mmCIF file of C-alpha atoms and ligand atoms in Angstrom:
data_model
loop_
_atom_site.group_PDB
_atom_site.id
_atom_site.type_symbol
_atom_site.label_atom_id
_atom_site.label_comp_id
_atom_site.label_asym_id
_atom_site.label_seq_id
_atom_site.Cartn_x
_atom_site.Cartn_y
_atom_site.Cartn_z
ATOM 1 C CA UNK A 1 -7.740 -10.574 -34.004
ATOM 2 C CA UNK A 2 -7.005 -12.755 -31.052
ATOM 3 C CA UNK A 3 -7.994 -12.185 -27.978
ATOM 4 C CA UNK A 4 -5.705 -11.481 -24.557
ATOM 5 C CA UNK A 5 -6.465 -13.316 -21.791
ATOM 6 C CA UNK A 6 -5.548 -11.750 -18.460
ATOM 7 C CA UNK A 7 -3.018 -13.150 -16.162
ATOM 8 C CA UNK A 8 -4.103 -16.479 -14.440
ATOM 9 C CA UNK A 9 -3.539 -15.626 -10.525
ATOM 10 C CA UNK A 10 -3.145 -19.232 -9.857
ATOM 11 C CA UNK A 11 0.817 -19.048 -9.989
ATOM 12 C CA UNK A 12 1.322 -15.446 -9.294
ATOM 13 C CA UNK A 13 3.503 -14.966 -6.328
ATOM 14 C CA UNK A 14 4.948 -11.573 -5.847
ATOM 15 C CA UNK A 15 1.991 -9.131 -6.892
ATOM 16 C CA UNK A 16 -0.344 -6.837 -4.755
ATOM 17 C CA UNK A 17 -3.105 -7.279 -6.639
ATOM 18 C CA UNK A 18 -5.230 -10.015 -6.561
ATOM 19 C CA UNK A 19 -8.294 -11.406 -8.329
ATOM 20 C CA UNK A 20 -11.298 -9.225 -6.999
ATOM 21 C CA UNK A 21 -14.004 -10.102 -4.754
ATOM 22 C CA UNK A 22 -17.163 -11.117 -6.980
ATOM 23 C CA UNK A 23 -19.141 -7.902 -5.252
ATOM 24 C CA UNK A 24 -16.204 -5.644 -6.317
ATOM 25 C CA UNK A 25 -16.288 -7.129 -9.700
ATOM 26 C CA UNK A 26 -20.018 -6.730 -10.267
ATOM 27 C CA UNK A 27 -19.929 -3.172 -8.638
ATOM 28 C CA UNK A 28 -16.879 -2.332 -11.446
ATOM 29 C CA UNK A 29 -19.041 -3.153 -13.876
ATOM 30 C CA UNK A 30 -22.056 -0.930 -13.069
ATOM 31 C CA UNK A 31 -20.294 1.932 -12.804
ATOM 32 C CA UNK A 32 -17.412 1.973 -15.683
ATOM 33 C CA UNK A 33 -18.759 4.443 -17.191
ATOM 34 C CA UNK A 34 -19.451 7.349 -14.548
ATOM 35 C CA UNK A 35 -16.366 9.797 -13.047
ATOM 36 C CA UNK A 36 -16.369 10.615 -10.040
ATOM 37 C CA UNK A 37 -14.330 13.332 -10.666
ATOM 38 C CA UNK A 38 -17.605 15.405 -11.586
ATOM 39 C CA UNK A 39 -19.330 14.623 -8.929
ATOM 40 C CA UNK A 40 -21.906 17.459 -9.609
ATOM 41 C CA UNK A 41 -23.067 14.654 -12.856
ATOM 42 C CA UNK A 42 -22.319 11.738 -11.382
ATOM 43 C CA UNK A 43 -24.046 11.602 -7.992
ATOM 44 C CA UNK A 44 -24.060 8.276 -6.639
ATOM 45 C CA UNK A 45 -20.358 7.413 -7.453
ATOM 46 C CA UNK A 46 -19.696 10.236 -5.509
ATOM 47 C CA UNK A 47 -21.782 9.086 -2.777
ATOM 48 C CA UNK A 48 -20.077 5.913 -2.913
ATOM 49 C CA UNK A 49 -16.531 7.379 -2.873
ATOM 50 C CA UNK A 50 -17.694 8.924 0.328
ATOM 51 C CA UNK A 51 -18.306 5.680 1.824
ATOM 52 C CA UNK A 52 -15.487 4.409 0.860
ATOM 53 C CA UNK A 53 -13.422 7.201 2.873
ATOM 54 C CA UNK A 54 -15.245 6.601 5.644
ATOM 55 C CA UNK A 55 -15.235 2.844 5.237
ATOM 56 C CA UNK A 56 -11.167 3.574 5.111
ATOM 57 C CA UNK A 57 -11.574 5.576 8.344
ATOM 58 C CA UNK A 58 -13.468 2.893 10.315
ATOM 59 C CA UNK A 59 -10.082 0.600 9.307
ATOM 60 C CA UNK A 60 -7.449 3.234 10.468
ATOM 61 C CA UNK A 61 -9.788 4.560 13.396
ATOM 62 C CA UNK A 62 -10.505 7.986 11.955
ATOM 63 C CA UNK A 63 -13.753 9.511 12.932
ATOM 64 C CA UNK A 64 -14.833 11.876 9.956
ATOM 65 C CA UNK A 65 -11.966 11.194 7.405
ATOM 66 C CA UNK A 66 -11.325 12.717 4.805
ATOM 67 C CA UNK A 67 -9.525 11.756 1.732
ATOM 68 C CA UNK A 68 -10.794 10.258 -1.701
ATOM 69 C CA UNK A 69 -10.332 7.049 -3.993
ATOM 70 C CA UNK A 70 -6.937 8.186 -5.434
ATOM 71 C CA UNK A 71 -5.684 5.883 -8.776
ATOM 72 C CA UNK A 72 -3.392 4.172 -6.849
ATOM 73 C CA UNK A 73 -0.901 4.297 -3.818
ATOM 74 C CA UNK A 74 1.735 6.229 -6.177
ATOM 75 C CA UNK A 75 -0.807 9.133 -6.299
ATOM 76 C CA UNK A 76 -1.907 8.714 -3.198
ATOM 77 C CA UNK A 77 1.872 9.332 -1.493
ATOM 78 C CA UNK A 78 2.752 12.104 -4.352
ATOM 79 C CA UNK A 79 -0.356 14.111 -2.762
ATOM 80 C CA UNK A 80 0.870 13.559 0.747
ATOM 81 C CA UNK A 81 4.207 14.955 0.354
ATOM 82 C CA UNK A 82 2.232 17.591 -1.778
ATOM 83 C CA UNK A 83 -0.163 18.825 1.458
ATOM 84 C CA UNK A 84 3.278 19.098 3.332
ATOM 85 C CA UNK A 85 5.058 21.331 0.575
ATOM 86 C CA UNK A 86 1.949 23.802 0.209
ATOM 87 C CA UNK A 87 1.110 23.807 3.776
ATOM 88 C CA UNK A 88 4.777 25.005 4.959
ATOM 89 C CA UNK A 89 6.131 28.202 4.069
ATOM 90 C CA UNK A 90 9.648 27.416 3.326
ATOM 91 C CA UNK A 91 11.082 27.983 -0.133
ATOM 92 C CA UNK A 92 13.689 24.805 0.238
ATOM 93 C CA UNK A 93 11.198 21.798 1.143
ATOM 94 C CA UNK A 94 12.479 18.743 1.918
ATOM 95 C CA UNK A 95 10.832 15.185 2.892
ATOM 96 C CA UNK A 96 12.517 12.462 5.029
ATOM 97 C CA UNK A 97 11.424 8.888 3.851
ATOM 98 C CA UNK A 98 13.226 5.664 5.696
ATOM 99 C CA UNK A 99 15.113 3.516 2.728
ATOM 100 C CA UNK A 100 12.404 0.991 2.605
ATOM 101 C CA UNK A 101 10.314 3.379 0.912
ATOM 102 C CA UNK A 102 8.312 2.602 -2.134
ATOM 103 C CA UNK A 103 9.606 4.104 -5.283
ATOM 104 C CA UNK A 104 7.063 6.042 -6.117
ATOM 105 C CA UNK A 105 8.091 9.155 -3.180
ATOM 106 C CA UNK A 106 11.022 9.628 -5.571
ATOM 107 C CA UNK A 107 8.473 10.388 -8.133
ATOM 108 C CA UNK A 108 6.884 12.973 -5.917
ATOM 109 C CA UNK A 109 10.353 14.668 -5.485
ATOM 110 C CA UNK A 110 10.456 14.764 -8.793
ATOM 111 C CA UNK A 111 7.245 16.260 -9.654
ATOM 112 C CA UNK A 112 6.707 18.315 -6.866
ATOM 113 C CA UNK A 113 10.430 19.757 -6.611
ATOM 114 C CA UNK A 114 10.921 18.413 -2.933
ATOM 115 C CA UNK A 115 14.487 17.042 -1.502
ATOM 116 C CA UNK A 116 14.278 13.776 -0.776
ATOM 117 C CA UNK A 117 16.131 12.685 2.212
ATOM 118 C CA UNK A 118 16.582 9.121 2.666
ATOM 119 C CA UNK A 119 17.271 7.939 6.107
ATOM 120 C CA UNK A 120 19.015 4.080 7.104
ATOM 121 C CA UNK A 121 17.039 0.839 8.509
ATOM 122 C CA UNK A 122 18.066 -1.666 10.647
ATOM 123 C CA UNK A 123 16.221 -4.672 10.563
ATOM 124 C CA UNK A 124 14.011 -3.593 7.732
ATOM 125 C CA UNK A 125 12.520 -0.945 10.062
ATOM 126 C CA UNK A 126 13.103 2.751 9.971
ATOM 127 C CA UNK A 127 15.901 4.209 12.202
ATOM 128 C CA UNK A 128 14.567 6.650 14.135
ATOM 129 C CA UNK A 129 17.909 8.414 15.185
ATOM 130 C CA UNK A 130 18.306 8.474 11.436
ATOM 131 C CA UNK A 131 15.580 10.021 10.290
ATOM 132 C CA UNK A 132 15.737 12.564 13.271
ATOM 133 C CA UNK A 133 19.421 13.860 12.120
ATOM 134 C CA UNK A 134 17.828 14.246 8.657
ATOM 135 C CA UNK A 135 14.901 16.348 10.030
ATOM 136 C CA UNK A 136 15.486 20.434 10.076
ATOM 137 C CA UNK A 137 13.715 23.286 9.502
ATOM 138 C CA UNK A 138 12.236 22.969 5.929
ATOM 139 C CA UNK A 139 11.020 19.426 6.686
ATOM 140 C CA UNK A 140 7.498 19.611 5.196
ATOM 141 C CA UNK A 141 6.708 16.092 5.612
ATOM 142 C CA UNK A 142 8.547 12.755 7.080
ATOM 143 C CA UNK A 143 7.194 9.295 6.255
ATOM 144 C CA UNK A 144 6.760 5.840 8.301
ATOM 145 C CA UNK A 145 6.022 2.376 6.400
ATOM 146 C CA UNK A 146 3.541 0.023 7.477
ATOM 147 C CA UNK A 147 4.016 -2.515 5.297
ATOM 148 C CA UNK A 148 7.160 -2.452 2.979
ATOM 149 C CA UNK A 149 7.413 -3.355 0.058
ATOM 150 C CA UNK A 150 10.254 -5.742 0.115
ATOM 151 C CA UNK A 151 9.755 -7.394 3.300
ATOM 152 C CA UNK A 152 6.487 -6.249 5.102
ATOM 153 C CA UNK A 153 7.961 -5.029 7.905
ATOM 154 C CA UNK A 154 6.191 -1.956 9.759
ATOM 155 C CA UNK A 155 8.015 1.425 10.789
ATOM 156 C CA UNK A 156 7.643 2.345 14.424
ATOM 157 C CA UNK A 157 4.874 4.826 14.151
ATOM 158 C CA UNK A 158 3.861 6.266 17.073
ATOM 159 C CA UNK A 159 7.901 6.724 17.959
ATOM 160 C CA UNK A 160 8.424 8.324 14.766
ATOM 161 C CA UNK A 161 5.565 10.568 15.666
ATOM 162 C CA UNK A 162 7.371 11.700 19.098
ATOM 163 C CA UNK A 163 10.642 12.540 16.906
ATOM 164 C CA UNK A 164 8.724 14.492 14.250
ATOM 165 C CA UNK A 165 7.365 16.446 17.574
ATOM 166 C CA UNK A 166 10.603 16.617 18.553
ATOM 167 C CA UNK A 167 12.404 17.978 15.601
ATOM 168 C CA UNK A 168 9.727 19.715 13.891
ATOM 169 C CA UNK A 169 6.100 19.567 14.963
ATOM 170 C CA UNK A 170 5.046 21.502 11.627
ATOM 171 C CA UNK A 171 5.819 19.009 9.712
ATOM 172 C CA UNK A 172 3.423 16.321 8.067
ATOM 173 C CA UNK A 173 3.272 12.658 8.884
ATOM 174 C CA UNK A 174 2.768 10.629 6.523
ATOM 175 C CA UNK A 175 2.227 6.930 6.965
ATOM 176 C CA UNK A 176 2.390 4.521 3.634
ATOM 177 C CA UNK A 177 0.000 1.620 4.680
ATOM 178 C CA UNK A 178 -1.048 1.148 0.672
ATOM 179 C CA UNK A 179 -0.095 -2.909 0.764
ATOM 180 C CA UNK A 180 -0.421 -3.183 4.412
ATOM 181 C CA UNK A 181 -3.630 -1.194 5.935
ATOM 182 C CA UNK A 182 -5.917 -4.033 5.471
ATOM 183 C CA UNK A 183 -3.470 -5.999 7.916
ATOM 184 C CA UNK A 184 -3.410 -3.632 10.319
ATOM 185 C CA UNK A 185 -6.354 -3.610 12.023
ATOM 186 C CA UNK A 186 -5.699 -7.466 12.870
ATOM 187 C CA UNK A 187 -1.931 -7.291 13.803
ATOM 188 C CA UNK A 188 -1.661 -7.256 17.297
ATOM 189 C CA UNK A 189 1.548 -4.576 17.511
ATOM 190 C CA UNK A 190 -0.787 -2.116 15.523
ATOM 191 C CA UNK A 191 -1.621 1.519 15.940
ATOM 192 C CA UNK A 192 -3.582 4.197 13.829
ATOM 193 C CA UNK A 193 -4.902 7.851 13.863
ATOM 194 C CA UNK A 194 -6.911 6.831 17.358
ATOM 195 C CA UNK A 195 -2.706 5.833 18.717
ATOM 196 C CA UNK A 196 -0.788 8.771 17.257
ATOM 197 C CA UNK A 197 -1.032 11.484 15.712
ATOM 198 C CA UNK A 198 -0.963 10.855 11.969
ATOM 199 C CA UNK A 199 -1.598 13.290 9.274
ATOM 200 C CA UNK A 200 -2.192 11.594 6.396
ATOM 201 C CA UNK A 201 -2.211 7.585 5.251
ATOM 202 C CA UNK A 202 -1.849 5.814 2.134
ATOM 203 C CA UNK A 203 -4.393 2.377 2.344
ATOM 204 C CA UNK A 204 -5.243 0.960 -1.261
ATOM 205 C CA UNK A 205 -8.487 -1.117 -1.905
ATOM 206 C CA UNK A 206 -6.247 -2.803 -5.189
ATOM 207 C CA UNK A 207 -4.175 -4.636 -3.376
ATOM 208 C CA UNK A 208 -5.113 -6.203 -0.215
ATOM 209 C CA UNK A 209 -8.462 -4.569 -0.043
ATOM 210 C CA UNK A 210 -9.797 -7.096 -2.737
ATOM 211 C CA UNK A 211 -11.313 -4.030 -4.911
ATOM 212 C CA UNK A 212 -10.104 -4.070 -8.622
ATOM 213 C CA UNK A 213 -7.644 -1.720 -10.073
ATOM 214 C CA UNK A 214 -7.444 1.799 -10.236
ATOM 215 C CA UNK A 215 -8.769 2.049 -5.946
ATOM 216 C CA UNK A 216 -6.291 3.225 -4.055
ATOM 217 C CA UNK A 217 -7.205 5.876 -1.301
ATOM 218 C CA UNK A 218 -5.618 8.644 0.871
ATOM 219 C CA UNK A 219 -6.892 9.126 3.937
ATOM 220 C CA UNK A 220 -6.301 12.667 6.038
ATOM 221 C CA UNK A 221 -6.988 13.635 9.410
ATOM 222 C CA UNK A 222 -9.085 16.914 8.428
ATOM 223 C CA UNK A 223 -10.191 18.252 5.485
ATOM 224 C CA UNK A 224 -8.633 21.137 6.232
ATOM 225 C CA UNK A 225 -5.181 18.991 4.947
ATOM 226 C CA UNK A 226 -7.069 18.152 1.731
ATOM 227 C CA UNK A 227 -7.943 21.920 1.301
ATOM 228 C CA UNK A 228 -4.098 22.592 0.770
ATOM 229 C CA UNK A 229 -4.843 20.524 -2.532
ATOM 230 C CA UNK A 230 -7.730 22.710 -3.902
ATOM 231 C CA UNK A 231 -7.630 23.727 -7.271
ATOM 232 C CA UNK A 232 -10.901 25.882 -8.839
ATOM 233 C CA UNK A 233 -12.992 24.474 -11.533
ATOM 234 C CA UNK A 234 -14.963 27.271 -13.275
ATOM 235 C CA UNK A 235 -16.995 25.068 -15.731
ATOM 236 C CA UNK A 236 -18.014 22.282 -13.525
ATOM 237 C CA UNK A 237 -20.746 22.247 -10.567
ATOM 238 C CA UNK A 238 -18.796 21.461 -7.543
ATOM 239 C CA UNK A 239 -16.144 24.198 -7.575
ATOM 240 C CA UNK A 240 -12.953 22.807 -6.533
ATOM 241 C CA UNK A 241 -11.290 19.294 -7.733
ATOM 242 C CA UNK A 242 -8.175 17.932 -4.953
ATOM 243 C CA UNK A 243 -7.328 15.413 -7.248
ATOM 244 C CA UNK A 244 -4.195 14.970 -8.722
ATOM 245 C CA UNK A 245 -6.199 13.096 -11.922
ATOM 246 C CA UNK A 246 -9.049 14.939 -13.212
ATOM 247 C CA UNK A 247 -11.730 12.131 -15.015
ATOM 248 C CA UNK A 248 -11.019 8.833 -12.285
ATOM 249 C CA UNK A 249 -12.282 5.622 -12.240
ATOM 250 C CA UNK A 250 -15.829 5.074 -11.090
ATOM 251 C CA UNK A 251 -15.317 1.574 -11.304
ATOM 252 C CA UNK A 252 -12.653 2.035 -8.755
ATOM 253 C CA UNK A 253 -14.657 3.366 -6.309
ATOM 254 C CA UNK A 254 -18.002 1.290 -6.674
ATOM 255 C CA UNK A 255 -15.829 -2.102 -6.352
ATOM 256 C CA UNK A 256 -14.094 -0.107 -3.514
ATOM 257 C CA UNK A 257 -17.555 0.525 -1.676
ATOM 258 C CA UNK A 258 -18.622 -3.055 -2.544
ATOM 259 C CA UNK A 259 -15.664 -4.881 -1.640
ATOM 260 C CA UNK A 260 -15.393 -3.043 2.351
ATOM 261 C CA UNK A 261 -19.499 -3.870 2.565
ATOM 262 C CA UNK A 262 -18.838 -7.413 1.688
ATOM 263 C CA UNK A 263 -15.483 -7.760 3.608
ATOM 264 C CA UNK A 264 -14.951 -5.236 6.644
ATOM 265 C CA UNK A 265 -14.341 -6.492 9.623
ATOM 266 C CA UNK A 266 -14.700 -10.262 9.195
ATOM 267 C CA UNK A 267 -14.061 -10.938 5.761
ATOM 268 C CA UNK A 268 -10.773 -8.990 6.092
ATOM 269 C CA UNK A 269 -9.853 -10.620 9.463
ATOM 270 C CA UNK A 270 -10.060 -14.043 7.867
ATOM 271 C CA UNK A 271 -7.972 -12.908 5.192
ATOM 272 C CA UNK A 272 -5.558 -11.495 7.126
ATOM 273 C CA UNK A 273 -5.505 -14.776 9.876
ATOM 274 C CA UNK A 274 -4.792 -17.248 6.757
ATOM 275 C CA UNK A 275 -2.461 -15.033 5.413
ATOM 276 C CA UNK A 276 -0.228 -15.029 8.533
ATOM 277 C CA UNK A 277 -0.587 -18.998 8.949
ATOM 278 C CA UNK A 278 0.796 -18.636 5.264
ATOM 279 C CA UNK A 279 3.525 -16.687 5.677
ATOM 280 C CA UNK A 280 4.648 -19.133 8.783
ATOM 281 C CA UNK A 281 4.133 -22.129 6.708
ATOM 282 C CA UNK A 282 6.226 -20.894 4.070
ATOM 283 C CA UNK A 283 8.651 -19.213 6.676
ATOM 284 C CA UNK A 284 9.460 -23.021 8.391
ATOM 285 C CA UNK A 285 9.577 -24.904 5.296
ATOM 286 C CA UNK A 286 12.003 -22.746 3.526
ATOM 287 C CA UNK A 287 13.929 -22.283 6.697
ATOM 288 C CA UNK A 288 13.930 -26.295 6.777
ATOM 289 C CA UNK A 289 15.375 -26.434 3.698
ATOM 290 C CA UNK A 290 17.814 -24.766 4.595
ATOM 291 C CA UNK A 291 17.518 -21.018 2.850
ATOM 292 C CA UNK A 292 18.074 -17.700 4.308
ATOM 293 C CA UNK A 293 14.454 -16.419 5.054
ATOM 294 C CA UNK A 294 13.462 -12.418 6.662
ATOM 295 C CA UNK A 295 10.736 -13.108 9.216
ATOM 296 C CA UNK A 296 7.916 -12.150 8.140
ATOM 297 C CA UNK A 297 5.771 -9.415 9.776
ATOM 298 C CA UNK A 298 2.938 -8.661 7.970
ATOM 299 C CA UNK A 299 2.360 -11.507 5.666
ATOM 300 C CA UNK A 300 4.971 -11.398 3.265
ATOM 301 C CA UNK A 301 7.821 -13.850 2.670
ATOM 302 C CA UNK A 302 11.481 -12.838 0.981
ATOM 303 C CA UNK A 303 14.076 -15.847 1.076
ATOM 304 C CA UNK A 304 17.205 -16.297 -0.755
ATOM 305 C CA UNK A 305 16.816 -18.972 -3.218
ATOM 306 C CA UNK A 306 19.910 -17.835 -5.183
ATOM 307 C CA UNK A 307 19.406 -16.250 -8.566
ATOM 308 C CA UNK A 308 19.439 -19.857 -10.724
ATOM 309 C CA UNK A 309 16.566 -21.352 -8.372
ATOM 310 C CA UNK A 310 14.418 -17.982 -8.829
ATOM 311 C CA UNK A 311 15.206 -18.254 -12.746
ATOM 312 C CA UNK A 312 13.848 -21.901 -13.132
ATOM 313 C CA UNK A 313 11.075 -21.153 -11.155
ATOM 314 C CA UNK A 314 9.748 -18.324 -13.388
ATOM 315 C CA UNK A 315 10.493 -20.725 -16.504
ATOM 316 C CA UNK A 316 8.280 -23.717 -14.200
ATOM 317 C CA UNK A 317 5.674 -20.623 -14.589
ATOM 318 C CA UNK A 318 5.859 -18.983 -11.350
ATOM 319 C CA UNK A 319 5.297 -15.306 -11.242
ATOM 320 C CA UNK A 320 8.380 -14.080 -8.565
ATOM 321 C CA UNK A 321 10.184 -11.102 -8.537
ATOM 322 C CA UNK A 322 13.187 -10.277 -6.869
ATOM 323 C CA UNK A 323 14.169 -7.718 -4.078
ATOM 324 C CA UNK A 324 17.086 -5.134 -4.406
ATOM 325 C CA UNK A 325 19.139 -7.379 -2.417
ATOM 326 C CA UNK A 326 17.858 -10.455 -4.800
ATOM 327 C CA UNK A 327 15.602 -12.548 -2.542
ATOM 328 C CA UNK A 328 12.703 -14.127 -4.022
ATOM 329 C CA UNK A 329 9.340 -12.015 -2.867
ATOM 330 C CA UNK A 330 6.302 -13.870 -1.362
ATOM 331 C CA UNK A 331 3.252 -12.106 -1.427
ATOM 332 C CA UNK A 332 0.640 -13.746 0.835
ATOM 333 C CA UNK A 333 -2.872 -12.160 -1.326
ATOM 334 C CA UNK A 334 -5.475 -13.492 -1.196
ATOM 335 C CA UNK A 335 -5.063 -15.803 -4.191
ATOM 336 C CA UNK A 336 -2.124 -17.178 -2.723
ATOM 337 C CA UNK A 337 -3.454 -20.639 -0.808
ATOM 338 C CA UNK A 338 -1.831 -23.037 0.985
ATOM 339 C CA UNK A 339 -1.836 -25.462 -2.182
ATOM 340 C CA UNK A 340 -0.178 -22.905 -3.723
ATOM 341 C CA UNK A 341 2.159 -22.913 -1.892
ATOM 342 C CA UNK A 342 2.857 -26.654 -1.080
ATOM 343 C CA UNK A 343 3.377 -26.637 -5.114
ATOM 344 C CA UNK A 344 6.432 -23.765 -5.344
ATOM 345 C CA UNK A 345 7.670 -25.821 -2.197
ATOM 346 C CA UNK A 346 7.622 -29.001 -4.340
ATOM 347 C CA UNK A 347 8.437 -27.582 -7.546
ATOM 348 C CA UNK A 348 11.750 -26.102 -5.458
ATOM 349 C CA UNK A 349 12.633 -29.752 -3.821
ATOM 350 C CA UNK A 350 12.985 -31.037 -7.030
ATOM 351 C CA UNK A 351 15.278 -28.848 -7.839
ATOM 352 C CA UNK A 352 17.445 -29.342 -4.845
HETATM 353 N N1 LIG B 401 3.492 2.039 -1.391
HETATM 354 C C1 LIG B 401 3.850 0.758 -1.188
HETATM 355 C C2 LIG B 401 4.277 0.325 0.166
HETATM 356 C C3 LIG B 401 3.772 -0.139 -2.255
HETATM 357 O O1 LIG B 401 4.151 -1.411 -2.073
HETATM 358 C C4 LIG B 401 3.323 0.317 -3.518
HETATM 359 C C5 LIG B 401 3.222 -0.611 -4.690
HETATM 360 C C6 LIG B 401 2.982 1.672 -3.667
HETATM 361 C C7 LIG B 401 3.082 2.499 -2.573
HETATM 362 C C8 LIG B 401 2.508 2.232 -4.973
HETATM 363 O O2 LIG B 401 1.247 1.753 -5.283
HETATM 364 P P1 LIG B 401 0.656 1.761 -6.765
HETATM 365 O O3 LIG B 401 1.469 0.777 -7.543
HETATM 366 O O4 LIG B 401 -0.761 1.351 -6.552
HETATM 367 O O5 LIG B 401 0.760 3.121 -7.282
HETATM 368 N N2 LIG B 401 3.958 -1.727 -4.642
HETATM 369 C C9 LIG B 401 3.831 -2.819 -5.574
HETATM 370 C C10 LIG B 401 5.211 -3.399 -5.778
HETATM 371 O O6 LIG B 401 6.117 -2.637 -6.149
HETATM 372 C C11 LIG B 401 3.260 -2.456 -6.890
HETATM 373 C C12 LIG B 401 2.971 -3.666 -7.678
HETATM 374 C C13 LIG B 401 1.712 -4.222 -7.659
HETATM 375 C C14 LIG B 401 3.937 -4.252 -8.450
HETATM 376 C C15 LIG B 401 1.414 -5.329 -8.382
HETATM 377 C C16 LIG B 401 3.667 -5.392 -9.184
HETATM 378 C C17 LIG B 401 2.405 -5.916 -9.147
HETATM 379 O O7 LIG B 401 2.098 -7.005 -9.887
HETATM 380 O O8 LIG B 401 5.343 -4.575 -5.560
#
């Protein structure tokens, strides 16, 4: 039989993974075999998942978070939206998410049986007057962005906090920082739990947190929110399980631990500063040349390159992907350098 070989990351453009840190790789390795879902059995994973949580905390400024290594930011959102639903009393929930939303919150409206209202944008960020009309009574939970998906732009937080007040304090918020709360900390507009009052975030070690896949991580303000998620477990030591997966990864959460010892603060910052320089490289050249390009906030780049440029590109080997409204998605990971990205640049002249 012949062997797969994994993706190269060398021309990968538009991904949120990236190639791990060497730390995260070794610490995956050690602990493939152990589930931190029994933590009872396996002891030290479950000491490391605990570090991880609070290593998430020290990025978002939460003093005693709680949370755990979910399988990835999917899960982690479908549990938010869960705490909201079983922590309200209504019998009609809905959820208010801005358009820019990742897919996967229609998946918890799905499973979980929640409305989903979807309010406008306007420049990429949500519209608070929007999402405030959408807001009534059964609201269980309402969602900001930091970091979208298409074009790494970052909701007005502690505003949408003030509506949620303002339209109904019972309800949950919610902030989806899996792709960007590894930025955040460095970004000079920023805010966290220490800035407003957020319930619950989504931050995932698997994609800008250099940890390999399945790490991604919710984060709550109490654990009194993750209690709303208890489920019994009569066979198993520990007697309750919040997880939405029962066996997890403990290679997850060792390369999790191992990448934020090796990494947080300065390791991340660095990223984070040559990132940005990237993004503005990319931004002036492609703006030089003459294509529509969305200004980048956090490091991510989406220009209009027209469908036939994108096309040759992926046949030239480039790994791009396209956004709803069809521009070409720039990722700024780790593994995305500045050669990199002098090649698509080139690789795109000649096709001028
Ligand atoms: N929230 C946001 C803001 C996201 O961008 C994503 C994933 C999720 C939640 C869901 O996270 P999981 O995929 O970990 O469950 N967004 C990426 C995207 O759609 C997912 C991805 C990652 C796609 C790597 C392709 C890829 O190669 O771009």
């Amino acid at each position: 039989m012949q062997r797969a070989t994994p993706q190269d990351f060398s021309r990968v453009l538009s991904s949120m993974c990236t190639e791990p840190h060497p730390d995260a790789r070794a610490a995956a390795e050690r602990f493939l075999a152990t589930n931190p879902g029994d933590p009872g059995t396996y002891e030290s994973v479950a000491a490391l998942e605990r570090e991880v949580v609070a290593g998430l905390g020290d990025l978002a400024s939460l003093d005693d978070a709680a949370g755990y290594v979910t399988s990835g930011g999917t899960e982690a959102n479908i549990q938010a939206v869960r705490i909201g639903r079983n922590r309200a009393a209504t019998r009609d929930p809905n959820f208010v998410v801005p358009d820019s939303a990742h897919f996967s919150f229609r998946k918890a409206a799905d499973v979980l049986g929640v409305e989903m209202r979807v309010a406008p944008t306007e420049d990429g960020v949500a519209d608070l007057d929007g999402v405030a009309e959408l807001i009534d009574d059964d609201t269980v939970a309402v969602v900001g962005v930091a970091g979208t998906t298409e074009y790494g732009r970052v909701d007005p937080v502690p505003a949408l906090v003030d509506v949620v007040e303002d339209e109904n304090p019972g309800a949950l918020v919610h902030v989806d920082a899996a792709w960007g709360g590894f930025a955040l900390p460095f970004a000079d507009y920023a805010w966290d739990f220490a800035d407003a009052d957020i319930d619950t975030m989504t931050i995932d070690p698997h994609k800008m947190g250099q940890a390999v896949v399945p790490a991604g991580g919710l984060l709550a303000r109490g654990p009194e929110l993750l209690d709303e998620l208890s489920i019994d477990t009569p066979y198993l030591e520990s007697t309750s399980q919040v997880t939405l997966t029962g066996t997890r990864s403990g290679a997850g959460v060792a390369s999790a631990a191992a990448a934020l010892d090796a990494l947080w603060p300065d390791g991340y910052r660095a990223q984070y500063e040559t990132a940005t320089a990237n993004a503005e490289w990319l931004f002036d050249r492609l703006t030089d040349m003459g294509y529509p390009v969305v200004e980048p906030t956090l490091p991510l780049v989406s220009a209009d390159l027209g469908t036939e440029r994108i096309e040759a590109l992926r046949e030239a080997g480039w790994r791009l992907s396209r956004t709803e409204a069809g521009e070409a998605r720039f990722v700024m990971q780790p593994h995305v350098t500045r050669e990199t990205l002098r090649s698509v640049v080139a690789d795109l002249r000649r096709l001028e």
